[in-house]
Coordinates of N, CA, C and O and ligand atoms in Angstrom, one line a residue:
X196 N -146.5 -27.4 -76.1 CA -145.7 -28.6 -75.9 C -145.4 -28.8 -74.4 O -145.1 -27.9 -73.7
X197 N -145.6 -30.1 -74.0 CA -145.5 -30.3 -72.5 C -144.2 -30.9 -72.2 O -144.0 -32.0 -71.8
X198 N -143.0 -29.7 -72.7 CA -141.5 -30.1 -72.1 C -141.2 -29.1 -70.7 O -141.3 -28.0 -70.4
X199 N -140.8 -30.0 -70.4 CA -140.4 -29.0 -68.7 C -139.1 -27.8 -69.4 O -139.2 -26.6 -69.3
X200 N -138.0 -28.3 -70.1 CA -137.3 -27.7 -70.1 C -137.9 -25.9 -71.3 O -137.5 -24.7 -71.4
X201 N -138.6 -26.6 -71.7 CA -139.2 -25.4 -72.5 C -140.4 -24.0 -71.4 O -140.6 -22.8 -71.4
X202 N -140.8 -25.4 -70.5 CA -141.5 -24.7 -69.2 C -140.6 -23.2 -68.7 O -140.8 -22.0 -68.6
X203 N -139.8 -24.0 -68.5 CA -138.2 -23.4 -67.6 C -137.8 -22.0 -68.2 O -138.0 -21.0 -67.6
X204 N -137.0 -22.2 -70.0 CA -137.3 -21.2 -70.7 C -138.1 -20.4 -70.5 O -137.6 -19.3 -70.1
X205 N -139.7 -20.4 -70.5 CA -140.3 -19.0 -70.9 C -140.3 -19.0 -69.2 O -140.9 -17.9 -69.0
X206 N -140.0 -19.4 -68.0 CA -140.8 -18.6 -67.0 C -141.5 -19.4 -66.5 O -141.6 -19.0 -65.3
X207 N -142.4 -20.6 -66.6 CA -143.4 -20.9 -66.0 C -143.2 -21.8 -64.8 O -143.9 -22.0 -63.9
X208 N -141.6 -22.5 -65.1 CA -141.1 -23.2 -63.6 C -140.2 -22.2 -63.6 O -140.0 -21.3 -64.4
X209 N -139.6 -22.4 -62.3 CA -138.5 -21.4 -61.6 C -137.5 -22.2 -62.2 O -137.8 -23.2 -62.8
X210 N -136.1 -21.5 -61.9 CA -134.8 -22.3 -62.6 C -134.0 -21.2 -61.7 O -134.5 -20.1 -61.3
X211 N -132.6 -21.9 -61.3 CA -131.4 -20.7 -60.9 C -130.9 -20.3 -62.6 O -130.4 -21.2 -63.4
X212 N -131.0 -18.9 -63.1 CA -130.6 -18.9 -64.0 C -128.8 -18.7 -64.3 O -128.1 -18.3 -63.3
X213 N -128.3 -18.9 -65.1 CA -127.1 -18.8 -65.2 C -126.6 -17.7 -66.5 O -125.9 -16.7 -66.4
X214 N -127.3 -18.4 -67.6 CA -127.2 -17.1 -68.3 C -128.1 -16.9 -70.0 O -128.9 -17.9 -70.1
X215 N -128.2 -16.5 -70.6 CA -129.4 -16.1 -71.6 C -129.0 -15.6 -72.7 O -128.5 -14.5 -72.4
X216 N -129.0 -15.7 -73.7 CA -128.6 -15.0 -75.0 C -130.3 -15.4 -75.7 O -131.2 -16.2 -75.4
X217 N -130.2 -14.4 -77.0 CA -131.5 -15.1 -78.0 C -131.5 -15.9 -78.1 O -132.6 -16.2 -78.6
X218 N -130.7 -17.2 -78.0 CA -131.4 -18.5 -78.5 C -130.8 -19.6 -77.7 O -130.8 -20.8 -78.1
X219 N -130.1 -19.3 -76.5 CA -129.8 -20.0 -75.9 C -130.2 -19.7 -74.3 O -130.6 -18.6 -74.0
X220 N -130.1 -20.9 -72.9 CA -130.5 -20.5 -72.3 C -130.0 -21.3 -71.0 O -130.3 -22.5 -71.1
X221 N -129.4 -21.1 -70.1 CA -128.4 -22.3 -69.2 C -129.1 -21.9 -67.4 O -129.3 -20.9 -66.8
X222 N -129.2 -23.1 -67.0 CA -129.6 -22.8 -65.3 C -129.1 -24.1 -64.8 O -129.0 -25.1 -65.5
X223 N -128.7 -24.2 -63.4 CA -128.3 -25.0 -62.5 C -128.9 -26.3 -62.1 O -130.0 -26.1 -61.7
X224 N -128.5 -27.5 -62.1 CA -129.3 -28.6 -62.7 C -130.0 -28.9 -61.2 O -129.3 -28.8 -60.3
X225 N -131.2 -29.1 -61.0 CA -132.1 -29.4 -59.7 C -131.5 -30.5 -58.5 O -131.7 -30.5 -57.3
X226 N -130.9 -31.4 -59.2 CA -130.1 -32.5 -58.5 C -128.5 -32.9 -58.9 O -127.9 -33.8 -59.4
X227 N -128.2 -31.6 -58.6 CA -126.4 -31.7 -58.9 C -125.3 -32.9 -58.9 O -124.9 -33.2 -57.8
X228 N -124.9 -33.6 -59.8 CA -123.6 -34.8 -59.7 C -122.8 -33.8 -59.7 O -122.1 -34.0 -60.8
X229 N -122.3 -32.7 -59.1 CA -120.7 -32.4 -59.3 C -121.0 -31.0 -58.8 O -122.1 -30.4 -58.9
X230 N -120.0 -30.5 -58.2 CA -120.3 -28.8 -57.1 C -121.0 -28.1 -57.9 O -122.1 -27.6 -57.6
X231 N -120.5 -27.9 -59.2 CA -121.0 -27.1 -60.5 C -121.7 -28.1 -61.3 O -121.0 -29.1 -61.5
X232 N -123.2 -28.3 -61.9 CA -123.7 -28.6 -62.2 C -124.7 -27.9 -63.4 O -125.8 -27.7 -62.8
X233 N -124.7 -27.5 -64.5 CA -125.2 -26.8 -65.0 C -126.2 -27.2 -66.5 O -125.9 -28.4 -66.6
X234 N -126.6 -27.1 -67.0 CA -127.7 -27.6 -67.8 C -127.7 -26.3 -68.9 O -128.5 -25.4 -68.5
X235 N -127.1 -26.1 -69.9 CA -127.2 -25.3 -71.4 C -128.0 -25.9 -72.3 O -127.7 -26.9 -72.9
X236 N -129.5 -25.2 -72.6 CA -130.1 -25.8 -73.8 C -130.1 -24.4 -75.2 O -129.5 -23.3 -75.2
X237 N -130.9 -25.0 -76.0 CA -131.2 -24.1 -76.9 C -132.4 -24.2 -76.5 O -133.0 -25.2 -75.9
X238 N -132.9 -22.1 -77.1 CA -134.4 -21.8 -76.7 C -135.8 -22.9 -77.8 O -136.9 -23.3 -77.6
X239 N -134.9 -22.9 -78.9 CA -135.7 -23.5 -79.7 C -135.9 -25.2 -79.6 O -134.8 -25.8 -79.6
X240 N -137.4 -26.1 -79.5 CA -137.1 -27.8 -78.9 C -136.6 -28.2 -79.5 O -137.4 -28.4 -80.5
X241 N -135.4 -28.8 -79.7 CA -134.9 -30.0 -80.3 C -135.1 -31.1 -79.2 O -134.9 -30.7 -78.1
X242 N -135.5 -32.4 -79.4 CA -135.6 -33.8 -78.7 C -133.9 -34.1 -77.9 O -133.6 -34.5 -76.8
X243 N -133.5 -33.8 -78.8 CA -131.9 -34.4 -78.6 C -131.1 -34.0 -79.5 O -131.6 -33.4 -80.5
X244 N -129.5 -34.2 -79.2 CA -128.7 -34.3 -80.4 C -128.9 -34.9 -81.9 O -128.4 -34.7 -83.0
X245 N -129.6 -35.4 -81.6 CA -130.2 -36.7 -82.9 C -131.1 -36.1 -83.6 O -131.5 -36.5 -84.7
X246 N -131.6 -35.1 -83.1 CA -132.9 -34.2 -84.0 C -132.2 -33.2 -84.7 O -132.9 -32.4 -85.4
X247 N -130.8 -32.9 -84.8 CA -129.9 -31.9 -85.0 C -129.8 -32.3 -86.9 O -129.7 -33.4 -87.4
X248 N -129.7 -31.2 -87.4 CA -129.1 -31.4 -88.8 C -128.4 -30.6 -89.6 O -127.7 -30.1 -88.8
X249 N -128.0 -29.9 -90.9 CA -127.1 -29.7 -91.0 C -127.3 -28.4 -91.0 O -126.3 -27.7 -90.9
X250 N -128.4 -27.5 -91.1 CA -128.5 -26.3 -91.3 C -128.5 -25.7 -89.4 O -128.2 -24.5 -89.0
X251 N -128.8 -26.3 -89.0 CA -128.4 -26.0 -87.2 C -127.0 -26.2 -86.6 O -126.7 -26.2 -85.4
X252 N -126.0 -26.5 -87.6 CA -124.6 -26.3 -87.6 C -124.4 -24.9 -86.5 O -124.2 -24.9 -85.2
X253 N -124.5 -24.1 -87.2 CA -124.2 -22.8 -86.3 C -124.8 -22.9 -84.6 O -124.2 -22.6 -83.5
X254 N -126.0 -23.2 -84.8 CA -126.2 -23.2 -83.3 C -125.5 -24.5 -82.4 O -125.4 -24.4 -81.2
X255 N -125.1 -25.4 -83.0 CA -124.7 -26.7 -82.6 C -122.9 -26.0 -82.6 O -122.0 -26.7 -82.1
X256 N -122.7 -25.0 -83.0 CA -121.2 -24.9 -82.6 C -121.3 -23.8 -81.3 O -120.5 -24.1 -80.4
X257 N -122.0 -22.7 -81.2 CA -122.9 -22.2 -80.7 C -122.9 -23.0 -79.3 O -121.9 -23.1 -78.5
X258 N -123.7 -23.4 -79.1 CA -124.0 -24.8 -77.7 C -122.5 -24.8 -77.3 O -122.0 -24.3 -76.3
X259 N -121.9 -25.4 -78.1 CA -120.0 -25.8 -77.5 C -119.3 -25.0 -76.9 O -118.7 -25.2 -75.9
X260 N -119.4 -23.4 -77.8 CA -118.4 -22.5 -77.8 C -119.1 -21.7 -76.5 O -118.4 -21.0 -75.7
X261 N -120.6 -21.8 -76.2 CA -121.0 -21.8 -75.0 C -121.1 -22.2 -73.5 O -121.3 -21.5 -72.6
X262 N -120.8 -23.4 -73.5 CA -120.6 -24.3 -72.6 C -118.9 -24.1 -72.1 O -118.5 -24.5 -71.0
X263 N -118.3 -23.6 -72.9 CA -116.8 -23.7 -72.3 C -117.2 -22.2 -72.0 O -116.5 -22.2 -71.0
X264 N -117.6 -21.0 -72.1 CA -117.4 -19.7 -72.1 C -118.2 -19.8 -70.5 O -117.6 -19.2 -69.6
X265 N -119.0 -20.3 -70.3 CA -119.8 -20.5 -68.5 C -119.1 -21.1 -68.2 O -118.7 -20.7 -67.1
X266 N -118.5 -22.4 -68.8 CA -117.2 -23.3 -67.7 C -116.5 -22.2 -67.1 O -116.4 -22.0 -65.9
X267 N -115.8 -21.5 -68.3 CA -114.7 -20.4 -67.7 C -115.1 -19.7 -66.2 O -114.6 -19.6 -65.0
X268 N -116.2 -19.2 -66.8 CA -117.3 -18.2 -66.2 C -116.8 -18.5 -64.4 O -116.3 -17.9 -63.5
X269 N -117.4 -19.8 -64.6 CA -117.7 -21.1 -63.0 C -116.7 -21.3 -62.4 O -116.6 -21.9 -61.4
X270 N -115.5 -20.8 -63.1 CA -113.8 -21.1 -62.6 C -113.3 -22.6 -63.1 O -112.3 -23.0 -62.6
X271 N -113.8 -23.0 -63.7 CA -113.7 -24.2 -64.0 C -112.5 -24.8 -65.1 O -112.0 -25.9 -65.2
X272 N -112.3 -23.5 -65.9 CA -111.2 -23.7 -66.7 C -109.8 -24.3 -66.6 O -109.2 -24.9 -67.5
X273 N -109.3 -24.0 -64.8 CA -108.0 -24.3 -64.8 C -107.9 -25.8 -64.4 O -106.9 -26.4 -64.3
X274 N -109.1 -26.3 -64.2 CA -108.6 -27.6 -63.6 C -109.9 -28.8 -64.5 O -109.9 -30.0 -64.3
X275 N -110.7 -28.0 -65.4 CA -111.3 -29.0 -66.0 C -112.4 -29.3 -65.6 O -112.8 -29.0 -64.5
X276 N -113.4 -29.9 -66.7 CA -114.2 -30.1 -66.5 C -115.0 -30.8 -67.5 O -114.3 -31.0 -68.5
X277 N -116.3 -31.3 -67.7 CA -117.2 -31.9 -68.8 C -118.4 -31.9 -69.3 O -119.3 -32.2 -68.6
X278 N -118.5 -31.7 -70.3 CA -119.8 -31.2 -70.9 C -119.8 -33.0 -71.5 O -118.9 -33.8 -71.8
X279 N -121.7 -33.0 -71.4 CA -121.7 -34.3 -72.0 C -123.3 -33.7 -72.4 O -123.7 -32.7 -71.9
X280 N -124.1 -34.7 -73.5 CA -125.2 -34.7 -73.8 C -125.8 -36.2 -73.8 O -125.3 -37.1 -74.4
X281 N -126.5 -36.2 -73.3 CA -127.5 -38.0 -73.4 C -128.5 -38.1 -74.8 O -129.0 -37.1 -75.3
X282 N -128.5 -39.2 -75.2 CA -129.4 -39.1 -76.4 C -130.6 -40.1 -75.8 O -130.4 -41.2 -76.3
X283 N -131.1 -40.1 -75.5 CA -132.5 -41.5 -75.7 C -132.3 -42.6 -75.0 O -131.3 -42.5 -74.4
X284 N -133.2 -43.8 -74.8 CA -132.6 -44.5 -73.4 C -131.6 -44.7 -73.3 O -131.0 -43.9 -72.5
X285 N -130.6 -45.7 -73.7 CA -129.1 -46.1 -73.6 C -128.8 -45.2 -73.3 O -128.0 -45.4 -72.4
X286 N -128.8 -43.7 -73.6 CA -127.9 -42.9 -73.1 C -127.9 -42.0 -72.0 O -127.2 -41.0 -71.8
X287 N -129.0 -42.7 -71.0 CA -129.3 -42.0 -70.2 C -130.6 -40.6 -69.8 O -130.9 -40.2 -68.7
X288 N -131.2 -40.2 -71.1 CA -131.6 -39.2 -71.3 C -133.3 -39.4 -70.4 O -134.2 -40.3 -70.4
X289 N -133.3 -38.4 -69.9 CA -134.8 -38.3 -69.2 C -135.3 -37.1 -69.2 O -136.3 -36.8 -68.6
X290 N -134.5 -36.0 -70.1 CA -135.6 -35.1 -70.4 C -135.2 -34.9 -71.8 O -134.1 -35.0 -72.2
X291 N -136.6 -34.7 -72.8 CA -136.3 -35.3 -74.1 C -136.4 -33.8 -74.5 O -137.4 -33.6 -75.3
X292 N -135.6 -32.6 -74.2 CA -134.9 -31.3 -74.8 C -133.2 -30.9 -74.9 O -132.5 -30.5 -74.0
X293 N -133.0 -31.2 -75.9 CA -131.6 -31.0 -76.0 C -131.0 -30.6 -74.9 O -131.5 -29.6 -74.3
X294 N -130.0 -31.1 -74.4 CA -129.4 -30.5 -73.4 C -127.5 -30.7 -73.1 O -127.2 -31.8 -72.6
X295 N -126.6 -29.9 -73.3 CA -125.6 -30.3 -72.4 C -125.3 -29.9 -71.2 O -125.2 -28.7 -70.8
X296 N -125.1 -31.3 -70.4 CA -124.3 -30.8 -69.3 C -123.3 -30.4 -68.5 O -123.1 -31.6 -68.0
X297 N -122.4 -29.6 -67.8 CA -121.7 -28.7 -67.4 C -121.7 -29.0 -66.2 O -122.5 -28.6 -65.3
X298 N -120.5 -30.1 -66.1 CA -120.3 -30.5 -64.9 C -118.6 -30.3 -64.2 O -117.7 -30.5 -65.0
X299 N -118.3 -30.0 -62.8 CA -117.0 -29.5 -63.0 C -117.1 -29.4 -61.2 O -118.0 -29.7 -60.5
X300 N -115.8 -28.8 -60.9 CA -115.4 -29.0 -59.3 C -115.4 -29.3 -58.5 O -115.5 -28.8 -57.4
X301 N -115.0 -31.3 -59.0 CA -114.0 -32.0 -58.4 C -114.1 -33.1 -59.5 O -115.0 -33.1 -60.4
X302 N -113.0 -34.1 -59.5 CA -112.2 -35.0 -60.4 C -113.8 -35.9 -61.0 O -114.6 -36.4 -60.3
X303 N -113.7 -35.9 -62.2 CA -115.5 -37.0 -62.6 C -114.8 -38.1 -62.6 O -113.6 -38.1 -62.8
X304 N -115.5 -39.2 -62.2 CA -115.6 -40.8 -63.0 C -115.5 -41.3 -64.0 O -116.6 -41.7 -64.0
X305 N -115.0 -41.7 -64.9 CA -115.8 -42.1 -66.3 C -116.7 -43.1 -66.1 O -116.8 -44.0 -65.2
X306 N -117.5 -42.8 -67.0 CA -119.0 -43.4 -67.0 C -119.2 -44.8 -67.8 O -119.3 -44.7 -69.0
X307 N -119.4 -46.2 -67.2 CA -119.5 -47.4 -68.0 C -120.7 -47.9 -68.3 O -120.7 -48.9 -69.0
Ligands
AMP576 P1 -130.8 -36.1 -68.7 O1 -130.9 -37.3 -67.7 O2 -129.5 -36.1 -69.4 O3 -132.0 -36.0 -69.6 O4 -130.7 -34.8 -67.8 C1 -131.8 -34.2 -67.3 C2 -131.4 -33.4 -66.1 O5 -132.4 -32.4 -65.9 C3 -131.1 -34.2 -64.9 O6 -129.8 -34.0 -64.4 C4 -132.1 -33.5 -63.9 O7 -131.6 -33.5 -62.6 C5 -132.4 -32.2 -64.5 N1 -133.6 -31.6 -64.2 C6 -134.9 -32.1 -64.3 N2 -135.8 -31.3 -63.9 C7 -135.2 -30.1 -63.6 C8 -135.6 -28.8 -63.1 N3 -136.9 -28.5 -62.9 N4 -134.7 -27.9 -62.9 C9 -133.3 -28.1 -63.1 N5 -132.9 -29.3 -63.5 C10 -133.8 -30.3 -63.8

């Protein structure tokens, strides 16, 4: 499959890694919006949130309970921070592999 993020996964593009479990897999986003910028996927392709169903529950709590455990990690805990996911055009989305992002140190925007 010709997903970059799946590229990234096995090895074949470079990534700053951050960190790795079996089925998950997080590196530093190439064009940072915020000091901390970080990009958590699962190893396995989902398209998006929207490909998600109910038997991937666990990994979909998994993803969350992850993303705050690296926030901590990043120092990011005491002052906050935002995980967000894009779905498909409206939502911004330009790489079509699940992904949230892990963004943190300094105050965000909200987004209109
Ligand atoms: P989205 O627009 O929500 O699909 O987010 C995709 C993110 O992937 C963007 O923030 C890009 O900067 C980031 N990105 C694209 N290519 C790479 C790469 N090779 N390494 C790290 N981050 C990337």
């Amino acid at each position: 499959m010709d997903c970059i993020f799946c590229k990234i996964i096995n090895g074949a593009i470079p990534c700053t890694k951050v960190y790795e479990d079996e089925a998950l897999f997080a590196f530093r986003d190439i064009q940072p919006a915020a000091p901390v910028h970080i990009l958590l996927v699962p190893k396995r392709h989902y398209s998006s949130l929207a490909d998600l169903t109910e038997t991937d529950a666990p990994l979909t709590a998994r993803l969350l309970l992850t993303a705050a455990r690296i926030a901590d990690a990043e120092g990011l805990a005491a002052d906050g921070y935002r995980v967000v996911t894009n779905i498909g055009r409206d939502g911004g989305q330009s790489v079509a592999h699940l992904h949230l992002h892990i963004l943190g140190g300094r105050p965000l925007q909200w987004i209109h």
